[in-house]
Coordinates of C-alpha atoms and ligand atoms in Angstrom, one line a residue:
X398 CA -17.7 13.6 19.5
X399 CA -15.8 10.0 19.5
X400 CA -12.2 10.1 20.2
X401 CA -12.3 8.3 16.6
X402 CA -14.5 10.4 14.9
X403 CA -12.2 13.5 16.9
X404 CA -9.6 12.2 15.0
X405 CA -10.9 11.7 11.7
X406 CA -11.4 14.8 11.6
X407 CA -8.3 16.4 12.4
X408 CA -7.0 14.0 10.0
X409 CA -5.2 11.6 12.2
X410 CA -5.7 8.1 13.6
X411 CA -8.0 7.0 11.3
X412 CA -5.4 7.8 8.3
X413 CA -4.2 4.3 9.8
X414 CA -7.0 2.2 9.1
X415 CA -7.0 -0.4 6.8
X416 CA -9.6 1.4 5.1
X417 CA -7.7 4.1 4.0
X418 CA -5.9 2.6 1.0
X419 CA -7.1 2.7 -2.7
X420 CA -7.2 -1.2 -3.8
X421 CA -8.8 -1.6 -7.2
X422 CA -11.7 -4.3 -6.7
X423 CA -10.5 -6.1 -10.4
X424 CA -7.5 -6.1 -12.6
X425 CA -9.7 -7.2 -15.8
X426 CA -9.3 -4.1 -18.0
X427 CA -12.6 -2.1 -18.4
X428 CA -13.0 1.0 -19.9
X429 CA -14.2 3.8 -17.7
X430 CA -17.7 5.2 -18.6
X431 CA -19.7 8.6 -17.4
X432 CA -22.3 9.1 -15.6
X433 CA -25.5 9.6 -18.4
X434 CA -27.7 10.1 -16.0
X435 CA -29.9 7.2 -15.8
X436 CA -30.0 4.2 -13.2
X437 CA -28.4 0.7 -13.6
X438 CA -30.7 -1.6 -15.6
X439 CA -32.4 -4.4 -13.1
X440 CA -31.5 -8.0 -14.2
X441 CA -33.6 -10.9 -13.6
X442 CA -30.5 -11.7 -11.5
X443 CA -30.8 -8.6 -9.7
X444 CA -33.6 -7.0 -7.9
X445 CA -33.8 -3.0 -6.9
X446 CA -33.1 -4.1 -3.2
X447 CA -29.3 -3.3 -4.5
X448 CA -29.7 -0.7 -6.6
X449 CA -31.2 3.1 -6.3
X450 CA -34.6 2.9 -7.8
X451 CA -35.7 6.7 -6.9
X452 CA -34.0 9.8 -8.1
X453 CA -35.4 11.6 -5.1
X454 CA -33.5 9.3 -2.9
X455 CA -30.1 9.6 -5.2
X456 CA -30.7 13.6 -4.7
X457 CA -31.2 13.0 -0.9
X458 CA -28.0 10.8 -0.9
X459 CA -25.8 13.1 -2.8
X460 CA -26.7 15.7 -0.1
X461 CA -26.7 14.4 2.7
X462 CA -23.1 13.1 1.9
X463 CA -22.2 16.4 0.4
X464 CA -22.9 18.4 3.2
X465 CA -20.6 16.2 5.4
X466 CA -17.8 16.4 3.5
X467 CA -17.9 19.9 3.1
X468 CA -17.5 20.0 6.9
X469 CA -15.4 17.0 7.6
X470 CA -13.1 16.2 4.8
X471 CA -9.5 16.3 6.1
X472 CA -6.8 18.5 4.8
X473 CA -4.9 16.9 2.7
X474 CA -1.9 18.6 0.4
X475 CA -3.1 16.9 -3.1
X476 CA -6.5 18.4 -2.4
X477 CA -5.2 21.7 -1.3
X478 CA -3.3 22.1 -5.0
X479 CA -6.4 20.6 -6.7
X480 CA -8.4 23.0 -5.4
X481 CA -6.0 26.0 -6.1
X482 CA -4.6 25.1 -9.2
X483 CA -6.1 26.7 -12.2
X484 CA -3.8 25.2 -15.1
X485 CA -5.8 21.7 -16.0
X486 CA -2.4 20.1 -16.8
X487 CA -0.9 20.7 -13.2
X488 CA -4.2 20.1 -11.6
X489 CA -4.6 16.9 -13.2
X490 CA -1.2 16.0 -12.5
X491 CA -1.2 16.7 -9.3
X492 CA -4.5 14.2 -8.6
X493 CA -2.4 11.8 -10.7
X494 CA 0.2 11.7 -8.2
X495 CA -1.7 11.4 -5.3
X496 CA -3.8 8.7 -6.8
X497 CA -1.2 6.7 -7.7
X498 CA 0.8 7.1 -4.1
X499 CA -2.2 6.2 -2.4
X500 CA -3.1 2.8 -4.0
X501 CA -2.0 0.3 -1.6
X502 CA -0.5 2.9 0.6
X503 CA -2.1 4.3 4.2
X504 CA -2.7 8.3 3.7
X505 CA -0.5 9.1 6.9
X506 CA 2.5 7.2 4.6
X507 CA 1.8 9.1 1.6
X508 CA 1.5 13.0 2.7
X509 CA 5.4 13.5 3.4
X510 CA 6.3 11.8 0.0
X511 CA 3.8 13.4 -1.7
X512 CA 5.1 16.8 -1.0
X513 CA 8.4 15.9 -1.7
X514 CA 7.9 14.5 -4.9
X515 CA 5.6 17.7 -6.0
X516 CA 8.4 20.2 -4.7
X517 CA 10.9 18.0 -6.5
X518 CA 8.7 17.3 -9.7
X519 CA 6.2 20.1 -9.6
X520 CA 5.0 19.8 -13.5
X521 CA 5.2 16.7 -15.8
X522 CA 7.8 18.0 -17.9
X523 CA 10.0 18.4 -14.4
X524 CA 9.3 14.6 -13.7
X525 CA 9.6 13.7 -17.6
X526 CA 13.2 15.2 -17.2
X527 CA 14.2 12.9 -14.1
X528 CA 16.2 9.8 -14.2
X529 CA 14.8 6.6 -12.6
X530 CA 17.9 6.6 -10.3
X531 CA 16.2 9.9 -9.0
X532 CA 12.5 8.6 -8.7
X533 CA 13.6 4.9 -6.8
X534 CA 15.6 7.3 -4.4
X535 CA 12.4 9.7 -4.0
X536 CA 10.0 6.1 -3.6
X537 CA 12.3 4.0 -1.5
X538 CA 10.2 3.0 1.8
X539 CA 6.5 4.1 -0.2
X540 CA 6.5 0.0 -1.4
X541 CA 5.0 -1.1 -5.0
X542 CA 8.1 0.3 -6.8
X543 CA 6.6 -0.3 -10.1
X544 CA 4.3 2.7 -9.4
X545 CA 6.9 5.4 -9.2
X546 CA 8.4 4.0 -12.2
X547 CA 5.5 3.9 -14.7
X548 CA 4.4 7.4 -13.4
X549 CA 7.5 8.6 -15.0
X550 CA 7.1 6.7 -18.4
X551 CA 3.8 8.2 -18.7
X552 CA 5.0 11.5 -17.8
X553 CA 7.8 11.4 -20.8
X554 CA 5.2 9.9 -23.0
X555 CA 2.5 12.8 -22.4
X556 CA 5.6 15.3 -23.1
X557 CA 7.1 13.5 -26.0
X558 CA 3.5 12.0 -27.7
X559 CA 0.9 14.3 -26.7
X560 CA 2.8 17.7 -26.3
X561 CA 2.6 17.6 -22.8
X562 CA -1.2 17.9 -22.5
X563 CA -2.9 15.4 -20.4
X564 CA -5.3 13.2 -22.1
X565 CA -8.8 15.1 -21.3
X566 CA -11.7 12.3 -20.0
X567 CA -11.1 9.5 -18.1
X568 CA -11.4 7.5 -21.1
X569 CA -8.4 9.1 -22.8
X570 CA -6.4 8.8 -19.5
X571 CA -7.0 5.0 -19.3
X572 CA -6.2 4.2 -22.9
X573 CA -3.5 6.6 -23.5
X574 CA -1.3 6.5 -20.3
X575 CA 0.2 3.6 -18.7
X576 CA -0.4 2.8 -15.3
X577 CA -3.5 4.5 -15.3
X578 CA -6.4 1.9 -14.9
X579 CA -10.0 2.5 -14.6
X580 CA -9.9 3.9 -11.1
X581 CA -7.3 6.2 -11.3
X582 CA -8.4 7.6 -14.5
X583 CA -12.1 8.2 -13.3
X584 CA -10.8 10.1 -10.2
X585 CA -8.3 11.9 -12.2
X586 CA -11.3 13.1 -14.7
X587 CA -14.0 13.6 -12.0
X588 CA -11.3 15.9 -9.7
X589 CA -9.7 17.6 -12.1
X590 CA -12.0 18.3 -15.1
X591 CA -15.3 17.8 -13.3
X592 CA -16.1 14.8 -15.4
X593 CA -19.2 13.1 -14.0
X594 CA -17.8 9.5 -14.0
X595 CA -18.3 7.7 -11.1
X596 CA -14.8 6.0 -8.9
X597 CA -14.8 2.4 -6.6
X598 CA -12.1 1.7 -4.7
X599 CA -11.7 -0.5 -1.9
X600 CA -13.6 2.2 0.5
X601 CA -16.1 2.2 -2.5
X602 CA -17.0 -0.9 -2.9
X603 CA -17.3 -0.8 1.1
X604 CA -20.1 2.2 1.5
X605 CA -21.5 0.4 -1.7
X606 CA -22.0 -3.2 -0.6
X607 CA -23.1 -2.0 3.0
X608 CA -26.0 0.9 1.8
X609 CA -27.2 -2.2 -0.3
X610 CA -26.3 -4.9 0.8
X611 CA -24.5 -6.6 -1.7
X612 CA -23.3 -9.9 -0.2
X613 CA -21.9 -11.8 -3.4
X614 CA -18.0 -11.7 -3.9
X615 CA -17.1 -8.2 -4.5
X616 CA -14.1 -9.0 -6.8
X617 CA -16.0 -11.4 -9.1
X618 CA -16.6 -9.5 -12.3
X619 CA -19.7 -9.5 -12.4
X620 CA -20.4 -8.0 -8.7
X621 CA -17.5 -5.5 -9.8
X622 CA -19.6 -4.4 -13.3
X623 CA -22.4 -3.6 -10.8
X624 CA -20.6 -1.7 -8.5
X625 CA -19.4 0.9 -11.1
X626 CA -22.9 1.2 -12.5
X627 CA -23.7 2.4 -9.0
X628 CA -20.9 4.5 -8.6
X629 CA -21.8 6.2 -12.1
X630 CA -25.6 6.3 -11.5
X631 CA -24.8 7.8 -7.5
X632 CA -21.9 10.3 -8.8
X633 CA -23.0 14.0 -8.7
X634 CA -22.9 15.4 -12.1
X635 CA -22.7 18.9 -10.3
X636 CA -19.8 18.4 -8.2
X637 CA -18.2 14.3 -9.1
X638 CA -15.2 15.3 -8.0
X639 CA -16.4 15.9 -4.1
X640 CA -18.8 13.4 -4.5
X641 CA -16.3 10.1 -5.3
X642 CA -14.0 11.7 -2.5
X643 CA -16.5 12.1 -0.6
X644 CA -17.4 8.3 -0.6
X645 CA -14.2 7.4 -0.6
X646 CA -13.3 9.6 2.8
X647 CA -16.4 8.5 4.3
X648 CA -15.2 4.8 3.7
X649 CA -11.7 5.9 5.3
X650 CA -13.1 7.8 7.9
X651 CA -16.7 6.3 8.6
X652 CA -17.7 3.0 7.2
X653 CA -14.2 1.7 8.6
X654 CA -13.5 -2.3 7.9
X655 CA -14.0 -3.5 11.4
X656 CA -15.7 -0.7 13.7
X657 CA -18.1 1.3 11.1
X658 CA -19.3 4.2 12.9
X659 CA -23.1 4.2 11.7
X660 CA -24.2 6.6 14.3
X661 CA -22.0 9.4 12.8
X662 CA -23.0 8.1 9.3
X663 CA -24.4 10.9 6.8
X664 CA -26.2 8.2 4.6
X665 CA -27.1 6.2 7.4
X666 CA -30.9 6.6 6.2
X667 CA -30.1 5.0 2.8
X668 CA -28.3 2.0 4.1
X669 CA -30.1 -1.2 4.3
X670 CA -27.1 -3.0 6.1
X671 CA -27.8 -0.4 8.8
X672 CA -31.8 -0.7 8.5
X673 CA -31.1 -4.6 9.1
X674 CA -29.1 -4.2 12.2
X675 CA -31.9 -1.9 13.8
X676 CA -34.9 -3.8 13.3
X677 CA -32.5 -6.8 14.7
X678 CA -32.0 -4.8 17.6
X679 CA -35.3 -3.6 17.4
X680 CA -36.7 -6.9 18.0
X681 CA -34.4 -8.1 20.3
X682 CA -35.4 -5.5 22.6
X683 CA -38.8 -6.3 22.3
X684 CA -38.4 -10.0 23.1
X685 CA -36.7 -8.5 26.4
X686 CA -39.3 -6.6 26.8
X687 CA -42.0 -9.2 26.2
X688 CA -43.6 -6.9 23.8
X689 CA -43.1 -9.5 21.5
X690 CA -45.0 -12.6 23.5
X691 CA -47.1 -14.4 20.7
X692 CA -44.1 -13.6 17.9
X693 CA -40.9 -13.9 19.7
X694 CA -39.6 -17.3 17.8
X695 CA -40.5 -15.4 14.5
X696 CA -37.8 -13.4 12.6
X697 CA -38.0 -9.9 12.5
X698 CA -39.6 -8.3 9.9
X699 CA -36.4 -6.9 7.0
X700 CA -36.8 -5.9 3.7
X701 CA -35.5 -8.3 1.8
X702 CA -34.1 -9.3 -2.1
X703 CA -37.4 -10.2 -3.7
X704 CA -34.3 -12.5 -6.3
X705 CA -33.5 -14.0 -3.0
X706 CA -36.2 -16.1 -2.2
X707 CA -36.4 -17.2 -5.2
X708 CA -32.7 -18.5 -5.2
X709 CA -32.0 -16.0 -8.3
X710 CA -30.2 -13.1 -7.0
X711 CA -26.2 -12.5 -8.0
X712 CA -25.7 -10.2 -5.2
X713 CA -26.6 -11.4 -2.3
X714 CA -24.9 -13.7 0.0
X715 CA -24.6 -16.9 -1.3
X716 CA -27.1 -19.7 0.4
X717 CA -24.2 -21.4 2.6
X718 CA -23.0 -17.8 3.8
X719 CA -26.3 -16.1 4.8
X720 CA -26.3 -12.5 7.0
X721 CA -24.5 -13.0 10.6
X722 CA -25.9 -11.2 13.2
X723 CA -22.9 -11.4 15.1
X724 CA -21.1 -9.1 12.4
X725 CA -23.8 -6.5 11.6
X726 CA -23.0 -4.4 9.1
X727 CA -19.2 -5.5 9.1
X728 CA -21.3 -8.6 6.7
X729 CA -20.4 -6.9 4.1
X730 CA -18.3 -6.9 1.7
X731 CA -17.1 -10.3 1.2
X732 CA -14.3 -11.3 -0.7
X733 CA -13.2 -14.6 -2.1
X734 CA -10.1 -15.7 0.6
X735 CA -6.8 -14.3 -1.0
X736 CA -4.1 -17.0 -1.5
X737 CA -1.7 -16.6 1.2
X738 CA 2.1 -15.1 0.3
X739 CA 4.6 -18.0 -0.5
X740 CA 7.4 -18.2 2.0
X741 CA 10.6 -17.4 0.2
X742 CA 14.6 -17.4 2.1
X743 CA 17.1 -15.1 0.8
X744 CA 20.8 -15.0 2.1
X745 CA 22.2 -11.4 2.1
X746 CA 25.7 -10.6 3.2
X747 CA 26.6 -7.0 4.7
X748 CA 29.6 -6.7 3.2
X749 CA 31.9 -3.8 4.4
X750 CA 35.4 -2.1 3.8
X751 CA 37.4 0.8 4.9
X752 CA 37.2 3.3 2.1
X753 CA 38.0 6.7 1.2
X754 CA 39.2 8.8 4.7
X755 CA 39.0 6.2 6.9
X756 CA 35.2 5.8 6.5
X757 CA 33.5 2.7 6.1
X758 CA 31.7 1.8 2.9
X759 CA 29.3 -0.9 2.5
X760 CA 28.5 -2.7 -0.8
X761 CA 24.8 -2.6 -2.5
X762 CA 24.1 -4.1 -5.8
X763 CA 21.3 -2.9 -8.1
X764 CA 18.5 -5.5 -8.6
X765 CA 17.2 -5.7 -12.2
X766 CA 15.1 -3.6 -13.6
X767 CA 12.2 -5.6 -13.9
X768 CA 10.5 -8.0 -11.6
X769 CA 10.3 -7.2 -7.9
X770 CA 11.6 -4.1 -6.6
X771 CA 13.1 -2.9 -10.4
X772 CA 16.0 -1.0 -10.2
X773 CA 16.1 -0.8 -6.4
X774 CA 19.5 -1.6 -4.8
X775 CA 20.4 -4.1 -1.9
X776 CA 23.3 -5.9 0.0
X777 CA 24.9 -8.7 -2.4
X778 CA 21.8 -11.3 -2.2
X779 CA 21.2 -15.0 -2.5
X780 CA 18.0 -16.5 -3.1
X781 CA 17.8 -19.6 -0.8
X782 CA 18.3 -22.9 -3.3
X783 CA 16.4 -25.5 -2.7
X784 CA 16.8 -28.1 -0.5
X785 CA 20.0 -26.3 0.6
X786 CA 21.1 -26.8 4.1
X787 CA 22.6 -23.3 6.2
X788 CA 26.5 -24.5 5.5
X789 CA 25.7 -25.3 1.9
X790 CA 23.4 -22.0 1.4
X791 CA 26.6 -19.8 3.5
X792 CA 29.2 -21.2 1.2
X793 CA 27.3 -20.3 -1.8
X794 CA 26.8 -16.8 -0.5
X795 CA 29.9 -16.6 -0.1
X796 CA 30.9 -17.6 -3.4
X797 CA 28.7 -15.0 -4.4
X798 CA 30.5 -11.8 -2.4
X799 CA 33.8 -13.1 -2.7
X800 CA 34.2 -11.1 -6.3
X801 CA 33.2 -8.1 -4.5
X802 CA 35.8 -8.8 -1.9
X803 CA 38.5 -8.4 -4.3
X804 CA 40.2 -11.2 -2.0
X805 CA 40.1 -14.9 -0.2
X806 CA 37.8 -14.9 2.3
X807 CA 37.8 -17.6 4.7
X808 CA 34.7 -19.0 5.1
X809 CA 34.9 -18.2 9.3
X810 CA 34.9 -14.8 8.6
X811 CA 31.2 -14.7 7.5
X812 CA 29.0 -13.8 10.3
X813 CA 25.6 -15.0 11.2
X814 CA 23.5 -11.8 12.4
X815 CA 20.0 -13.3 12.4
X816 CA 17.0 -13.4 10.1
X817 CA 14.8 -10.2 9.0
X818 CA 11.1 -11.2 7.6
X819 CA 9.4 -8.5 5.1
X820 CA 6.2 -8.8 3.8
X821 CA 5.6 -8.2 -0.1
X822 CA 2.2 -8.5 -1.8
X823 CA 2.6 -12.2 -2.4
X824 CA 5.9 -13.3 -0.9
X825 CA 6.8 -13.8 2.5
X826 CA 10.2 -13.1 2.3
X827 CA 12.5 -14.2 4.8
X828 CA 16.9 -12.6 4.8
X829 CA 18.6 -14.7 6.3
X830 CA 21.5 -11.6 7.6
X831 CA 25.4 -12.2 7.4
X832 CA 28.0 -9.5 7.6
X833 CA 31.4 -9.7 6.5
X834 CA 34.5 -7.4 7.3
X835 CA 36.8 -7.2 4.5
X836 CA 40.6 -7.1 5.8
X837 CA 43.7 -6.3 4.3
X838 CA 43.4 -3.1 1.8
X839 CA 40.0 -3.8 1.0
X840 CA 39.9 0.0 -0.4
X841 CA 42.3 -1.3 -3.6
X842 CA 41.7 -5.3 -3.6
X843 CA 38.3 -4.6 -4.0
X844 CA 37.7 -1.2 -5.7
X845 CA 40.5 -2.3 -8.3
X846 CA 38.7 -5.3 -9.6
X847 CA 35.7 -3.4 -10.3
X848 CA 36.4 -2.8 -13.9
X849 CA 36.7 -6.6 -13.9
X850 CA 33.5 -7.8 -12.3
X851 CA 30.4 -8.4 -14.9
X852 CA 26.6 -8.6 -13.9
X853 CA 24.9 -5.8 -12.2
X854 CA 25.7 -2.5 -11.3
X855 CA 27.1 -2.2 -7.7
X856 CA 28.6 0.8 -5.7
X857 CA 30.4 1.0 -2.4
X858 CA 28.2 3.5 0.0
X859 CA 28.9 5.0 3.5
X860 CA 26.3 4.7 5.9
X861 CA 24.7 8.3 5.5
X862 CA 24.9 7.2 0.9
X863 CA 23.1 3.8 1.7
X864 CA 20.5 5.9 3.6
X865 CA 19.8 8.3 1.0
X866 CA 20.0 5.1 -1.9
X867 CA 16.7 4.0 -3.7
X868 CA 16.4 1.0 -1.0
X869 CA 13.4 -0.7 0.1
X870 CA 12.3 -0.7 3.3
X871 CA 13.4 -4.9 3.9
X872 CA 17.0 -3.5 3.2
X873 CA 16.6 -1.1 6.0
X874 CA 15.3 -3.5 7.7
X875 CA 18.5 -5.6 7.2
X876 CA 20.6 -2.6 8.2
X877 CA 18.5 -2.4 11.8
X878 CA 19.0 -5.8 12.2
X879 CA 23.0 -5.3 11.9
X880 CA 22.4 -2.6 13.9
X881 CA 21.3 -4.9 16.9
X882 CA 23.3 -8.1 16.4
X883 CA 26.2 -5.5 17.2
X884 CA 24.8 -5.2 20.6
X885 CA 23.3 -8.9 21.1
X886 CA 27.2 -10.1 20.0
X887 CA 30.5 -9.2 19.7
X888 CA 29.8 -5.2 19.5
X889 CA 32.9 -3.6 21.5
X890 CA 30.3 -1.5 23.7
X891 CA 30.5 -1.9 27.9
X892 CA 27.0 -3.2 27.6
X893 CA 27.9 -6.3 25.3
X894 CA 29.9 -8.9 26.8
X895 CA 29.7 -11.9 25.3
X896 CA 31.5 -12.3 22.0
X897 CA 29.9 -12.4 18.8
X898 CA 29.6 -15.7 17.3
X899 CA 30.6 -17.7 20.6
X900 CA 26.7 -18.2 20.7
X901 CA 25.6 -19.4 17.0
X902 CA 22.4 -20.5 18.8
X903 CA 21.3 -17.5 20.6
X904 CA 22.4 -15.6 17.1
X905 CA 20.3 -17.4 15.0
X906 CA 17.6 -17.0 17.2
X907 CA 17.6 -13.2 16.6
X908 CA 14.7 -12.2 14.4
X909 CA 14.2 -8.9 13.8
X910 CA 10.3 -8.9 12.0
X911 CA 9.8 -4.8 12.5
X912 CA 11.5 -1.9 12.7
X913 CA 9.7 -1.1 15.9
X914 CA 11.2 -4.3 17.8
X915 CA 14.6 -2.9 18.4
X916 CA 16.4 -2.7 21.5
X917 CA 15.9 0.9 23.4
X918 CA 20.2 0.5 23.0
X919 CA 22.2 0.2 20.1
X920 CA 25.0 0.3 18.8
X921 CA 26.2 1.4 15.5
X922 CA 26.7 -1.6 12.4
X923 CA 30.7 0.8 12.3
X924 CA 31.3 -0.1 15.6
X925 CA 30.1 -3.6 15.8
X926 CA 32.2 -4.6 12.2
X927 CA 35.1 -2.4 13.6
X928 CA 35.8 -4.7 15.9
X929 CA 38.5 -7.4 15.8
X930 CA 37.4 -11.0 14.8
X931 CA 37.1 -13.2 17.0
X932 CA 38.0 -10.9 20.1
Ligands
SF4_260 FE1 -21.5 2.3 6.5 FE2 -22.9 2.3 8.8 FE3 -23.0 4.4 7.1 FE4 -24.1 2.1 6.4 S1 -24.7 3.4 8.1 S2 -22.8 3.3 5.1 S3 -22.7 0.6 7.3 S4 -21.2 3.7 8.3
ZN261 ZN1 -30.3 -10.0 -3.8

């Protein structure tokens, strides 16, 4: 057995993968439909080279992928409650939960949340009851914040509309609750009550375009319409829930994005990316051979789309991106290239003061509660204006703290710690990291003028609060960053000579783009703004 495969199926390793996140393939609304037991209707546009044409060969394939599963599926805590669960409310709540965690979001990431949230919320009434201070803190570093937050609405609205009973098909699910798209609703329906409705995901549509080699843009609508009519027409009216996560562990685990492992494949008999890629090889080694004399400048013989040759097909590869040998299977899917994220710049000051006992508090403000990262808290932030140079952007940032500081702040007294970059869905988002040491009494100047201050909701935090606040991961990120410019500057520690700020250029050279990239030594963000300006 592979190291890889060894590790599949103890459920690590492979949990990394880029193919073991849910992505939708479309955000046009459709309406989930069951499985009736027939096959896809064949277009002129589409010919049975892309569909399953013989029941006998959906049996086999149901099988053969079944009897995998049942000895390789990893253990996983969402399907351990699923399985045991007998009340169809918690059962489908549970599944709800995991689905909704895992869109977007490695498995690996998910398990530890997942069994917090569940021990914290273990019915929908429990998470109906919660305030969305609660569920930011619970989601903070899980990304896509929107999720936790519409999970909750739909749990109040399934206990205050529909008496706390979950909607009972997948159609129900998608119309009734929100948040719950076509996806999440089949997979909810098929695992929980058995409904035979088929599921595609990213790993779907994966499995799907390989086993028949659909080459056209898998997130066009059209190609997307014609991957759930496969997935309903494949699905296993005996056992749907096993079956859709049984395709989608064998596209997390097996058909990976890069490195498919074919060999190990349970369905490699039904997939004609696969059945391309031998009879390549096939002829290749013939030609090496010189079995292949009198035909060797002639293309092997493949199956191919009979709409193809006639220019007609809508899911093949288009004309000016035929098959690459070079890629094999990895030819498919194909997608239309995403638009890269826009680079954004955002100032963000690390403001502190001496609080209560001595202890040092640190002030985060709560973003709004819609938009990006709803309700989440952060360090007093700026977003960059444009055409602003860095003394113009640093003066307005600290225009912007200096009601928090409850005091003049001279504009010296604003350090420069370096710049953090964070990744969101679209935005490249680059902090650009001060800190700022409030003197005096901050404790009173600033805590008194707090009843004075309008705009969003702020609170001072110690280290150990801001830790356990509904912040997202770039904040953290912001924190770490502190963390080191205390020991690349003026941090008080034997190892740190040089004083902080005497080298502007060597501090604004200090990027810190992953938590991973830190220093083996560090010293605390207390100690580093404990220590005397300009010392
Ligand atoms: Fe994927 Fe290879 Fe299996 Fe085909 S044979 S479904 S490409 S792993
Ligand atoms: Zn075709």
């Amino acid at each position: 057995m592979s190291k890889l495969r060894a590790a599949a199926r103890s459920g690590r390793g492979l949990q990394q993968g880029a193919g073991d996140v849910r992505k939708s393939p479309r955000r046009r609304r459709e309406t989930v439909s069951s499985h009736k037991g027939v096959l896809p209707p064949v277009s002129a546009q589409q010919s049975a080279y892309h569909l399953f044409s013989h029941p006998a060969e959906i049996e086999a394939f149901r099988k053969n992928l079944l009897a995998w599963y049942d000895k390789c599926k990893r253990d996983l805590p969402w399907r351990k409650l699923a399985a045991s669960e007998s009340d169809t409310n918690r059962r489908a709540y549970a599944v709800w939960v995991s689905e909704i965690m895992l869109q977007q979001t490695q498995v690996a990431t998910v398990i530890d949340y997942y069994n917090r949230w569940m021990q914290k919320w273990p019915t929908l009434q429990a998470l109906a009851r919660a305030s969305l201070e609660d569920v930011n803190e619970l989601w903070a570093g899980l990304g896509y914040y929107s999720r936790g937050k519409r999970l909750q609405e739909a749990a109040q609205k399934v206990v205050s509309e529909l008496a706390g009973q979950m909607p009972g098909t997948a159609e129900e699910l998608q119309t009734l609750l929100p948040g719950v798209g076509r996806y999440t609703a089949g997979a909810i329906a098929s695992i929980s009550y058995g409904q035979a409705t088929g599921v595609v995901d990213g790993n779907v549509i994966r499995v799907l375009c390989r086993v028949r080699c659909i080459g056209a843009d898998s997130s066009s609508p059209a190609v997307a319409d014609r991957l759930w009519d496969l997935a309903h027409a494949l699905v296993d009216p005996a056992r749907p829930g096993d079956f859709n996560q049984a395709m989608m562990e064998l596209g997390a685990t097996v058909c990976t994005p890069r490195v498919p492992l074919c060999l190990e494949c349970p369905v490699k008999q039904h997939c004609r990316a696969r059945c391309r890629v031998e009879k390549e090889l096939e002829f290749a080694s013939k030609r090496l051979l010189g079995k292949a004399a009198s035909s060797c400048s002639q293309a092997p013989d493949i199956e191919e789309c009979a709409a193809a040759a006639a220019g007609s097909c809508s899911l093949c590869p288009p004309a000016t991106e035929p098959w690459d040998s070079r890629l094999g299977v990895a030819n498919f899917p194909r997608r239309a290239a995403k638009k890269p994220p826009r680079a954004e710049r955002t100032a963000t000051c690390v403001l502190e003061r001496r609080g209560h006992r001595g202890e040092p508090e640190y002030l985060i403000v709560q973003r709004p509660n819609s938009g990006l990262l709803a309700g989440l808290w952060e360090f007093p932030s700026l977003p960059w204006g444009p055409g602003l140079t860095e003394k113009q952007q640093r003066e307005a940032l600290l225009g912007h703290v200096q009601a928090w500081a409850g005091e003049a702040v001279a504009g010296g007294r604003l350090q420069h710690i370096g710049e953090v970059g964070h990744v969101f869905s679209h935005i490249h988002q680059t902090y650009v990291v001060y800190s700022l040491l409030l003197g005096g009494d901050p404790e009173v100047a600033a805590g008194g003028r707090a009843e004075e201050l309008q705009g969003p909701a702020f609170r001072w935090v110690t280290q150990a609060e801001f830790q356990q606040s509904a912040v997202s991961t770039a904040m953290k990120k912001v924190w770490k960053a502190c963390e080191r410019g205390s020991c690349e500057g003026r941090g008080p520690g034997k190892g740190c000579k040089r004083k902080w700020g005497a080298d502007p250029l060597r501090a604004s050279q200090l990027k810190v783009e992953a938590e991973g990239s830190l220093p083996p030594r560090q010293l605390s963000l207390d100690a580093f703004l404990k220590a005397p300006a300009g010392k």
